[in-house]
């Protein structure tokens, strides 16, 4: 099967941790690689955001990344990309005229629009993954939401026009139904985890410095945006006087001092009197993350809302207990009382109590770690996720064939 994946702002080749580079980049890269690994030909189309990028890059066997020239060849915030989407769609259309995929899989609403613009006339079936929904963002972020005004309406429209929707958790399906998207078009396939890279087999990273093995370490990993709730963890530290908090994500370490969100979080830490126990690492590369996770007593992931939440799953795969907010995909990946603890978002005291219990009980931490690693490997391996995705592609192709034969 020839698969076109469209991920306009989230390139599988990007460095992670910045404001707009996170879970979607990881998801698209791993899914594309795994589908190609199962014998299919996959091309990922993403926006050319640097003049130095070649049109096409081989990313693995039967797998290419194509940089689509749409808009300026430089990084622009994702919320400012919409004016270039028609150009992106036109470019895809012209390409697919002579290089038609059997199926297109779009990621995020802007890719959905570009993909439909190219695919509808050429009768290429489209599967869509939203990754995040505008109305959820609006509900939580209110006036701070910088998404374009048309996003919410566009997302509902995409839901009616595509052949199938892949939601990453049950909460997302409920949202889609509330938006009027037909229930029968939606399927749930969660994100996966690379259990070869994120595993519990290797010894934890040795901790340098005088606090080695003495101070319990809490770890937060992710893009540094307010909705990730890192401030809740900082405030919880006030009640955990023996613990340190290490924060991975944001800009590269050399640019931390210029980052407004880091400044805000440092201020929160200073106000809470915990500044000396909070450390910002900036962006951490994929290869360094598993060791960093294994060096922690617990990974804390307490966003206000979370379409999926790969970090919780990665920590589980590393055999590290997770304390996560009971939102979105985390309600399904983290099994409360088995692989970690679920807490309400934005409640520092409740979070501190859950962490205190965990930090005081090494047997419980080990038990959660073992169960988490097992669950990550058995349920969330990328080969299983790719097979479930391919089953949806095949269902869509069969329906199209039936429709053609009937007409
Ligand atoms: N990540 C990373 N380095 C960093 C910060 C984040 O590799 O410094 C990765 C993290 O391991 C995860 C992804 O970025 O794979 C974030 O995905 P998640 O689903 O947690 O959040 P999203 O970015 O989709 O909101």
Coordinates of C-alpha atoms and ligand atoms in Angstrom, one line a residue:
X1 CA 0.0 0.0 0.0
X2 CA 1.2 3.5 -0.8
X3 CA 0.6 5.8 2.2
X4 CA 0.8 9.6 2.3
X5 CA 1.1 11.0 5.8
X6 CA 0.6 14.8 6.0
X7 CA 1.9 16.6 9.1
X8 CA 2.3 20.2 8.0
X9 CA 3.9 21.7 11.1
X10 CA 5.2 18.6 12.9
X11 CA 8.1 17.1 11.0
X12 CA 9.4 13.7 12.1
X13 CA 12.9 15.2 11.7
X14 CA 12.4 18.1 14.1
X15 CA 14.2 18.6 17.5
X16 CA 11.6 18.1 20.3
X17 CA 10.7 20.1 23.3
X18 CA 10.1 23.5 21.8
X19 CA 6.6 25.2 21.9
X20 CA 5.4 23.5 18.7
X21 CA 7.5 20.3 18.6
X22 CA 6.3 17.4 20.8
X23 CA 4.0 14.4 20.7
X24 CA 2.8 14.8 17.1
X25 CA 6.3 14.7 15.8
X26 CA 7.1 11.6 17.7
X27 CA 3.8 10.0 16.7
X28 CA 4.2 10.6 13.0
X29 CA 7.8 9.5 12.9
X30 CA 7.2 6.3 14.8
X31 CA 3.9 5.4 13.0
X32 CA 5.4 6.1 9.6
X33 CA 8.5 4.0 10.4
X34 CA 6.5 1.1 11.6
X35 CA 4.1 1.1 8.7
X36 CA 7.0 1.2 6.3
X37 CA 8.6 -1.6 8.4
X38 CA 5.5 -3.7 7.7
X39 CA 6.2 -3.5 4.0
X40 CA 4.3 -0.4 2.9
X41 CA 5.6 2.6 1.0
X42 CA 5.3 5.8 3.2
X43 CA 5.9 9.4 2.3
X44 CA 5.5 12.1 5.1
X45 CA 4.7 15.6 3.8
X46 CA 5.7 18.4 6.0
X47 CA 6.2 22.2 5.5
X48 CA 9.6 23.3 4.4
X49 CA 10.6 25.6 7.3
X50 CA 14.3 26.2 6.5
X51 CA 15.9 27.1 3.2
X52 CA 18.6 24.4 3.7
X53 CA 16.1 21.5 3.6
X54 CA 16.2 19.3 0.5
X55 CA 12.9 18.5 -1.2
X56 CA 13.1 14.8 -0.1
X57 CA 15.0 13.0 2.6
X58 CA 15.2 9.2 3.0
X59 CA 14.2 8.5 6.6
X60 CA 14.4 4.7 6.4
X61 CA 13.6 1.8 4.1
X62 CA 10.5 2.6 2.0
X63 CA 10.1 5.9 4.0
X64 CA 10.7 9.4 2.7
X65 CA 10.1 12.9 4.2
X66 CA 9.1 15.5 1.6
X67 CA 9.5 19.2 2.4
X68 CA 6.6 21.1 0.9
X69 CA 7.3 24.7 -0.2
X70 CA 4.4 26.6 1.2
X71 CA 4.9 30.0 2.9
X72 CA 8.3 31.3 4.0
X73 CA 11.1 28.8 4.3
X74 CA 11.6 29.5 8.0
X75 CA 10.1 28.5 11.3
X76 CA 6.7 30.2 12.0
X77 CA 4.4 29.5 15.0
X78 CA 1.9 26.9 14.0
X79 CA -1.0 29.2 14.7
X80 CA 0.3 31.5 11.9
X81 CA 0.5 28.7 9.2
X82 CA -3.2 28.7 8.0
X83 CA -2.7 31.4 5.3
X84 CA -0.3 28.9 3.6
X85 CA -2.5 25.9 3.8
X86 CA -4.2 26.4 0.3
X87 CA -0.7 26.6 -1.2
X88 CA 0.3 23.4 0.7
X89 CA -2.9 21.6 -0.6
X90 CA -2.3 22.8 -4.2
X91 CA 1.3 21.5 -4.1
X92 CA 0.0 18.1 -2.7
X93 CA -2.6 17.9 -5.5
X94 CA -0.1 18.6 -8.2
X95 CA 2.2 16.0 -6.8
X96 CA -0.5 13.3 -6.3
X97 CA -1.6 13.8 -9.9
X98 CA 1.4 11.8 -11.0
X99 CA 2.3 10.1 -7.7
X100 CA -1.1 9.1 -6.4
X101 CA -1.2 7.5 -2.9
X102 CA -3.6 4.7 -2.1
X103 CA -4.5 6.4 1.1
X104 CA -3.7 9.8 2.8
X105 CA -3.5 10.1 6.6
X106 CA -3.6 13.7 7.8
X107 CA -2.4 14.8 11.3
X108 CA -3.8 18.0 13.0
X109 CA -6.5 20.2 11.5
X110 CA -4.4 22.2 9.1
X111 CA -3.1 19.1 7.5
X112 CA -6.7 17.8 7.3
X113 CA -7.7 20.9 5.2
X114 CA -4.6 20.7 2.9
X115 CA -5.1 16.9 2.5
X116 CA -8.8 17.2 1.6
X117 CA -8.1 20.0 -0.8
X118 CA -5.7 17.6 -2.7
X119 CA -7.5 14.3 -2.2
X120 CA -11.1 15.0 -2.9
X121 CA -10.8 15.7 -6.6
X122 CA -8.4 12.8 -7.0
X123 CA -10.6 10.5 -5.0
X124 CA -7.9 9.6 -2.6
X125 CA -9.4 8.3 0.7
X126 CA -8.5 10.3 3.8
X127 CA -8.0 9.2 7.4
X128 CA -7.6 11.9 9.9
X129 CA -6.0 12.2 13.4
X130 CA -6.7 15.5 15.2
X131 CA -4.0 15.3 17.9
X132 CA -5.7 18.2 19.7
X133 CA -9.1 19.9 19.4
X134 CA -9.7 23.6 19.2
X135 CA -12.8 23.6 21.4
X136 CA -11.0 21.8 24.2
X137 CA -8.2 24.3 23.9
X138 CA -10.6 27.2 24.0
X139 CA -12.5 25.8 27.0
X140 CA -9.2 25.5 29.0
X141 CA -7.2 28.5 27.8
X142 CA -10.0 31.0 27.1
X143 CA -8.5 34.3 25.9
X144 CA -4.9 33.0 26.0
X145 CA -5.8 30.6 23.1
X146 CA -4.0 31.9 20.0
X147 CA -5.6 29.4 17.6
X148 CA -7.1 30.9 14.5
X149 CA -10.8 31.7 14.8
X150 CA -11.8 29.3 12.1
X151 CA -10.2 26.3 13.7
X152 CA -13.2 24.9 15.6
X153 CA -15.6 25.2 12.6
X154 CA -12.9 23.7 10.3
X155 CA -12.4 20.7 12.6
X156 CA -16.1 19.9 12.6
X157 CA -16.1 20.1 8.8
X158 CA -13.1 17.8 8.5
X159 CA -14.9 15.2 10.6
X160 CA -17.8 15.1 8.0
X161 CA -15.5 15.0 4.9
X162 CA -12.9 12.3 5.8
X163 CA -13.4 8.6 5.4
X164 CA -12.3 7.8 9.0
X165 CA -11.1 9.5 12.1
X166 CA -8.5 8.0 14.4
X167 CA -9.0 9.4 18.0
X168 CA -6.3 8.6 20.5
X169 CA -8.6 8.2 23.5
X170 CA -12.2 7.9 24.6
X171 CA -12.5 11.5 25.8
X172 CA -11.7 12.6 22.3
X173 CA -14.5 10.5 20.8
X174 CA -16.9 12.1 23.3
X175 CA -15.7 15.6 22.2
X176 CA -16.1 14.7 18.5
X177 CA -19.7 13.4 19.1
X178 CA -20.5 16.7 20.8
X179 CA -19.1 18.5 17.8
X180 CA -21.6 16.6 15.6
X181 CA -19.0 14.3 13.9
X182 CA -20.5 11.0 12.9
X183 CA -19.8 8.3 15.5
X184 CA -19.5 5.6 12.9
X185 CA -16.5 7.3 11.4
X186 CA -14.4 7.4 14.6
X187 CA -12.0 4.7 15.8
X188 CA -9.7 4.7 18.8
X189 CA -6.1 3.9 18.3
X190 CA -3.8 5.2 21.1
X191 CA -0.2 6.5 20.6
X192 CA 2.5 4.0 21.0
X193 CA 5.9 3.9 22.7
X194 CA 9.3 2.7 21.5
X195 CA 9.8 0.1 24.1
X196 CA 13.3 -0.7 22.7
X197 CA 14.4 2.8 23.5
X198 CA 12.3 3.4 26.6
X199 CA 12.9 0.3 28.7
X200 CA 13.5 -0.7 32.3
X201 CA 16.4 -3.0 31.7
X202 CA 19.3 -0.6 32.0
X203 CA 20.6 0.7 35.3
X204 CA 19.4 4.3 36.1
X205 CA 21.7 7.2 35.1
X206 CA 24.3 7.8 37.8
X207 CA 23.6 11.0 39.5
X208 CA 26.5 13.4 39.8
X209 CA 27.0 15.7 42.7
X210 CA 26.6 15.5 46.4
X211 CA 22.9 14.8 46.4
X212 CA 23.5 11.5 44.6
X213 CA 20.9 8.9 45.7
X214 CA 20.0 11.0 48.7
X215 CA 17.4 13.4 47.4
X216 CA 14.3 11.9 45.8
X217 CA 14.0 13.2 42.2
X218 CA 10.8 14.2 40.6
X219 CA 10.9 14.7 36.8
X220 CA 8.7 16.7 34.5
X221 CA 9.2 16.3 30.7
X222 CA 7.4 18.2 27.9
X223 CA 6.9 21.3 26.0
X224 CA 7.0 24.3 28.3
X225 CA 3.6 25.8 27.8
X226 CA 1.3 26.8 30.7
X227 CA -1.3 24.1 30.1
X228 CA 1.2 21.4 30.9
X229 CA 0.8 22.3 34.6
X230 CA 4.4 22.4 35.6
X231 CA 3.6 25.2 38.0
X232 CA 1.3 22.7 39.9
X233 CA 4.3 20.4 40.4
X234 CA 6.5 23.3 41.5
X235 CA 3.9 24.3 44.1
X236 CA 3.6 20.7 45.3
X237 CA 7.3 20.8 46.1
X238 CA 6.6 23.2 48.9
X239 CA 5.1 20.2 50.8
X240 CA 7.9 17.8 49.8
X241 CA 10.9 19.3 51.6
X242 CA 13.3 16.5 50.8
X243 CA 12.6 16.3 47.0
X244 CA 14.1 18.0 43.9
X245 CA 12.3 18.7 40.7
X246 CA 14.1 18.4 37.3
X247 CA 12.3 19.9 34.3
X248 CA 13.2 18.7 30.8
X249 CA 11.8 20.6 27.8
X250 CA 11.6 24.1 26.4
X251 CA 14.3 25.8 24.4
X252 CA 18.0 24.6 24.3
X253 CA 19.7 25.1 27.7
X254 CA 21.7 28.1 26.3
X255 CA 18.4 30.0 25.7
X256 CA 16.6 29.2 28.9
X257 CA 17.2 32.6 30.4
X258 CA 15.3 34.2 27.4
X259 CA 12.2 32.0 27.6
X260 CA 9.1 33.7 29.1
X261 CA 7.6 30.5 30.4
X262 CA 10.9 29.6 32.2
X263 CA 10.9 33.0 33.7
X264 CA 7.3 32.6 34.9
X265 CA 8.0 29.1 36.4
X266 CA 11.2 30.4 38.1
X267 CA 9.1 33.2 39.6
X268 CA 6.5 30.6 40.8
X269 CA 9.3 28.5 42.4
X270 CA 10.8 31.6 44.1
X271 CA 7.4 32.6 45.5
X272 CA 6.9 29.0 46.8
X273 CA 10.3 29.1 48.4
X274 CA 11.5 26.1 46.4
X275 CA 13.7 27.8 43.8
X276 CA 16.9 26.0 45.0
X277 CA 15.3 22.6 44.5
X278 CA 14.0 23.2 40.9
X279 CA 16.3 22.7 37.9
X280 CA 15.6 23.4 34.3
X281 CA 17.5 21.3 31.7
X282 CA 16.0 22.7 28.5
X283 CA 15.5 20.4 25.5
X284 CA 16.7 16.9 26.1
X285 CA 17.5 14.6 23.2
X286 CA 15.7 11.3 22.7
X287 CA 18.8 9.3 23.5
X288 CA 19.2 10.9 26.9
X289 CA 15.6 10.8 28.0
X290 CA 15.3 7.1 29.0
X291 CA 18.3 7.4 31.4
X292 CA 17.0 10.6 32.8
X293 CA 13.6 9.0 33.4
X294 CA 15.1 6.1 35.1
X295 CA 17.1 8.4 37.4
X296 CA 13.7 9.7 38.8
X297 CA 11.8 8.4 41.8
X298 CA 8.6 9.4 39.9
X299 CA 7.7 11.2 36.7
X300 CA 5.0 13.8 37.2
X301 CA 2.7 14.7 34.3
X302 CA -0.2 17.0 35.4
X303 CA -1.5 19.0 32.5
X304 CA -4.9 20.7 32.6
X305 CA -5.9 18.6 29.6
X306 CA -4.1 16.1 27.4
X307 CA -5.1 14.7 24.1
X308 CA -2.9 11.7 24.7
X309 CA 0.2 12.3 26.8
X310 CA 3.2 10.3 25.6
X311 CA 5.5 11.3 28.4
X312 CA 3.4 9.2 30.9
X313 CA 3.7 6.2 28.7
X314 CA 7.4 6.7 28.1
X315 CA 8.0 6.8 31.9
X316 CA 5.9 3.6 32.3
X317 CA 8.0 1.9 29.7
X318 CA 11.1 2.9 31.7
X319 CA 9.7 1.2 34.8
X320 CA 9.2 4.5 36.6
X321 CA 6.0 5.2 38.5
X322 CA 3.9 8.0 37.1
X323 CA 1.8 10.5 38.9
X324 CA -0.5 12.0 36.2
X325 CA -3.6 14.2 36.1
X326 CA -6.8 12.3 35.3
X327 CA -7.4 13.9 31.9
X328 CA -7.6 12.7 28.3
X329 CA -5.4 9.8 27.3
X330 CA -3.7 9.6 30.7
X331 CA -6.9 8.2 32.2
X332 CA -6.4 5.2 30.0
X333 CA -2.6 4.7 29.9
X334 CA -2.0 5.2 33.6
X335 CA -3.9 2.6 35.6
X336 CA -4.6 4.2 39.0
X337 CA -3.1 2.1 41.8
X338 CA -1.4 -0.3 39.4
X339 CA 1.0 1.6 37.2
X340 CA 0.9 4.9 39.0
X341 CA -1.5 7.4 40.5
X342 CA -4.1 9.7 38.9
X343 CA -4.8 13.0 40.6
X344 CA -7.1 15.9 39.6
X345 CA -5.3 18.7 37.6
X346 CA -4.3 22.0 39.2
X347 CA -4.3 20.7 42.8
X348 CA -0.8 21.1 44.3
X349 CA -1.8 19.7 47.7
X350 CA -3.5 16.6 46.4
X351 CA -0.5 16.0 44.1
X352 CA 1.9 16.5 47.0
X353 CA 0.0 13.9 49.1
X354 CA 0.1 11.4 46.3
X355 CA 3.9 12.0 45.8
X356 CA 4.6 11.8 49.5
X357 CA 2.9 8.4 49.7
X358 CA 5.0 7.2 46.7
X359 CA 8.3 8.6 47.9
X360 CA 7.8 7.0 51.3
X361 CA 7.2 3.5 49.8
X362 CA 9.9 2.0 47.7
X363 CA 8.0 -1.3 47.4
X364 CA 5.0 0.5 45.9
X365 CA 7.3 2.4 43.5
X366 CA 8.8 -0.9 42.3
X367 CA 5.4 -2.5 41.9
X368 CA 4.1 0.4 39.8
X369 CA 7.3 0.5 37.8
X370 CA 7.1 -3.2 36.9
X371 CA 3.4 -3.0 36.1
X372 CA 3.9 0.1 34.0
X373 CA 6.8 -1.4 31.9
X374 CA 4.7 -4.5 31.3
X375 CA 1.6 -2.5 30.2
X376 CA 3.6 -0.2 27.9
X377 CA 5.2 -3.2 26.1
X378 CA 2.1 -5.3 25.8
X379 CA -0.5 -2.7 24.9
X380 CA 1.4 0.2 23.4
X381 CA 4.1 -1.2 21.2
X382 CA 4.3 0.6 17.8
X383 CA 3.9 -2.6 15.8
X384 CA 0.6 -3.2 17.5
X385 CA -0.5 0.5 17.0
X386 CA 0.6 0.3 13.3
X387 CA -1.3 -2.9 12.7
X388 CA -4.5 -1.3 14.2
X389 CA -4.0 1.7 12.0
X390 CA -3.5 -0.4 8.9
X391 CA -6.7 -2.3 9.7
X392 CA -8.5 1.1 9.6
X393 CA -6.8 1.9 6.2
X394 CA -7.9 -1.4 4.8
X395 CA -11.5 -0.9 6.0
X396 CA -11.6 2.4 4.3
X397 CA -10.2 1.0 1.1
X398 CA -12.7 -1.9 1.1
X399 CA -15.6 0.6 1.6
X400 CA -14.4 2.7 -1.3
X401 CA -14.2 -0.4 -3.5
X402 CA -17.8 -1.4 -2.5
X403 CA -19.0 2.1 -3.2
X404 CA -17.3 2.0 -6.7
X405 CA -18.8 -1.3 -7.5
X406 CA -22.3 -0.3 -6.4
X407 CA -22.3 2.9 -8.5
Ligands
LIG1 N1 10.3 15.5 24.5 C1 11.6 15.3 24.2 N2 12.5 16.1 24.7 C2 12.1 17.2 25.5 C3 10.8 17.4 25.8 C4 9.8 16.5 25.2 O1 12.0 14.3 23.5 O2 13.0 18.0 25.9 C5 9.3 14.5 23.9 C6 8.6 13.6 25.0 O3 9.5 12.6 25.4 C7 7.4 13.1 24.2 C8 7.0 14.4 23.4 O4 8.2 15.2 23.3 O5 7.7 12.1 23.4 C9 5.9 15.1 24.0 O6 4.7 14.4 23.8 P1 3.4 14.5 24.7 O7 2.4 13.7 24.1 O8 3.7 14.3 26.2 O9 3.0 16.1 24.7 P2 2.6 17.0 23.4 O10 3.9 17.6 23.0 O11 2.0 16.2 22.3 O12 1.7 18.0 24.0

